[in-house]
Structures are given as structure tokens and as C-alpha cells.
Amino acid sequence: MTVVVENLTKRFRRGSETVTALDDVSLVLAPGELTVAAGPSGSGKTTLLSIMAGFETADAGTVRFDSPLPTGSDPLAMTWRDLAFVPQALALLDEMSVRENVDLPALLDPPAAAERGEPADDLLARFEIGHLADRYPSMTSGGEQQRTAVARALRLHPPLLLGDEPTGHQDRGRIELVIGILRAHAYAGNVVLISSHDEAVISAADRVLTLADGRLMSDKRTGVRR
Ligand SMILES: Nc1ncnc2c1ncn2[C@@H]1O[C@H](COP(=O)(O)OP(=O)(O)OP(=O)(O)O)[C@@H](O)[C@H]1O
Ligand SMILES: [Mg+2]
């Protein structure tokens, strides 16, 4: 599957002031590489990911999914099996245990879970949170909660994974752990786009998109495939 973003523009009005959060951004994301959207705070990273995920609408431009997703290409009809998102604020459910949070996409879509994906306990082990499986997320650290949210996103092995600073709460070692797992997901033939301003993440990317004031300033392949 390929994601084609064409001429995306998004403005926010604040009183009499207008902020251009995205300014005519075009790009194509292909499977098989870990792409990082970099750029300073306020440059438009979250806005780009939110529009791609269908959480926000653009003022102009389009997002197209080139091959049909399992449940079709209408963003409003997409589920965890199509597109998985790791929001900056994580959005874990605190009435459910860590294991149940990771398993949520499977609970919502049993046929997809039967057909594909990775068991929740395997994901918990890979993300080094297996010992926390029966706790509520609020009884775990910020880094552990973030790894729970990334594990949940991978539960149904989605062809498109978007993560908004998915390593922002991790220490060096765990940044490597999470990035290694996300890169492996990309190399398995999926589209993976995450935002970050962390040098450790940027230097591990196959492709780096740099945003500034809503504009795509550069789009570089790093050639670091490993
Ligand atoms: N709902 C909103 N209303 C008004 N302005 C907004 C809104 N969301 C974002 N903006 C503005 O749009 C611009 C881009 O914001 P965005 O959140 O996409 O940046 P970002 O690159 O994700 O920053 P950060 O690294 O701090 O997360 C900023 O100037 C921001 O203040
Ligand atoms: Mg942001």
C-alpha cells in the first residue's frame, strides 16, 4: 500500500490571526522504510499525522491510499487493521489492564485477530512490559504507558502505522527498542511514519521529512537501511 499526500494545506484561526499549520505539503509514502517527520515545535507534525489518519480535515489537498485497505479506503470506515495510530497523548483506557489495552484492536475486530496479527502477550514481552500485563495503565510509568500504546498499534499488523512522537517518554535503550520494532514493521512491507525531534530517532530513520512553519523543507533518504 502507498499513501499519496497532495498539496495539503491546513489553517487554524485564532481570533483575528490565522496560523498556517500545513502549507502545500505533498509526499508519497511507500512500504518498507521507516520515515520520520522532524521539525521544531509548531512546525506541523501533529497536524500532518492527524489529517493522514482522518482525525482532522484539510482546507485543501488530498490524502489517498493507493491500494485498497482491508476495509476500504474511506478514512471514516478504517479500523485498527487498516491504520493504527499512536497519539501523543496515548489514549489508553484506564478501566482496562495493560494486556487488555494492547488487545483492544483484537477485541473490537475478532475476525481480523483470527486472521492476522501478533498475540498481545508476545507484544507485551517484546516491549518489555510483560510483567505489567495485569496492572492498570495509570499504575505504570509514562514510558511503560507509551510502549503499551505502541504495542496496541501493532496488534493487528496494520499496513499503515502513524506515531506522534512514539518514543518521547523513553530512555536511550528503550528508544532503540521501540524504533527497532517499528523499523522491523516497516521492513515487513508496511508504511510507518512517526514524528520526532529526537536526534537518536532521526538518525535511525531511512527517510527524514523536515517541516518548518508547515512547509516540507526537505525530504531525504538516509541510506542507513539495516
Ligand atoms: N487546534 C488548533 N487551533 C489553533 N492552532 C493550532 C491547533 N492545532 C495546531 N495549531 C497550530 O498549528 C501549528 C502546527 O501545530 P502542530 O501541533 O502540528 O505542531 P507540531 O510540529 O506537532 O509541534 P510539537 O513538536 O510541539 O508537537 C502551530 O502553530 C500550532 O500552534
Ligand atoms: Mg506535535
mmCIF file of C-alpha atoms in Angstrom, residues 7 13 25 30 59 72 106 122-123 146 151 154 157 185 192 225:
data_model
loop_
_atom_site.group_PDB
_atom_site.id
_atom_site.type_symbol
_atom_site.label_atom_id
_atom_site.label_comp_id
_atom_site.label_asym_id
_atom_site.label_seq_id
_atom_site.Cartn_x
_atom_site.Cartn_y
_atom_site.Cartn_z
ATOM 1 C CA ASN A 7 -0.977 19.763 -1.700
ATOM 2 C CA ARG A 13 -7.879 30.731 13.081
ATOM 3 C CA VAL A 25 2.641 19.628 1.557
ATOM 4 C CA ALA A 30 5.820 3.644 0.262
ATOM 5 C CA ASP A 59 -8.553 23.115 3.968
ATOM 6 C CA GLY A 72 -11.790 0.062 2.113
ATOM 7 C CA ALA A 106 -8.468 -7.627 18.558
ATOM 8 C CA ASP A 122 4.041 -11.693 22.589
ATOM 9 C CA LEU A 123 3.843 -7.930 22.068
ATOM 10 C CA GLN A 146 3.819 4.714 25.794
ATOM 11 C CA ALA A 151 2.147 -2.389 21.201
ATOM 12 C CA LEU A 154 0.857 -3.280 16.193
ATOM 13 C CA HIS A 157 -0.219 -5.829 11.971
ATOM 14 C CA HIS A 185 7.300 -3.448 10.950
ATOM 15 C CA VAL A 192 5.445 3.574 9.003
ATOM 16 C CA ARG A 225 18.975 0.503 5.865
#
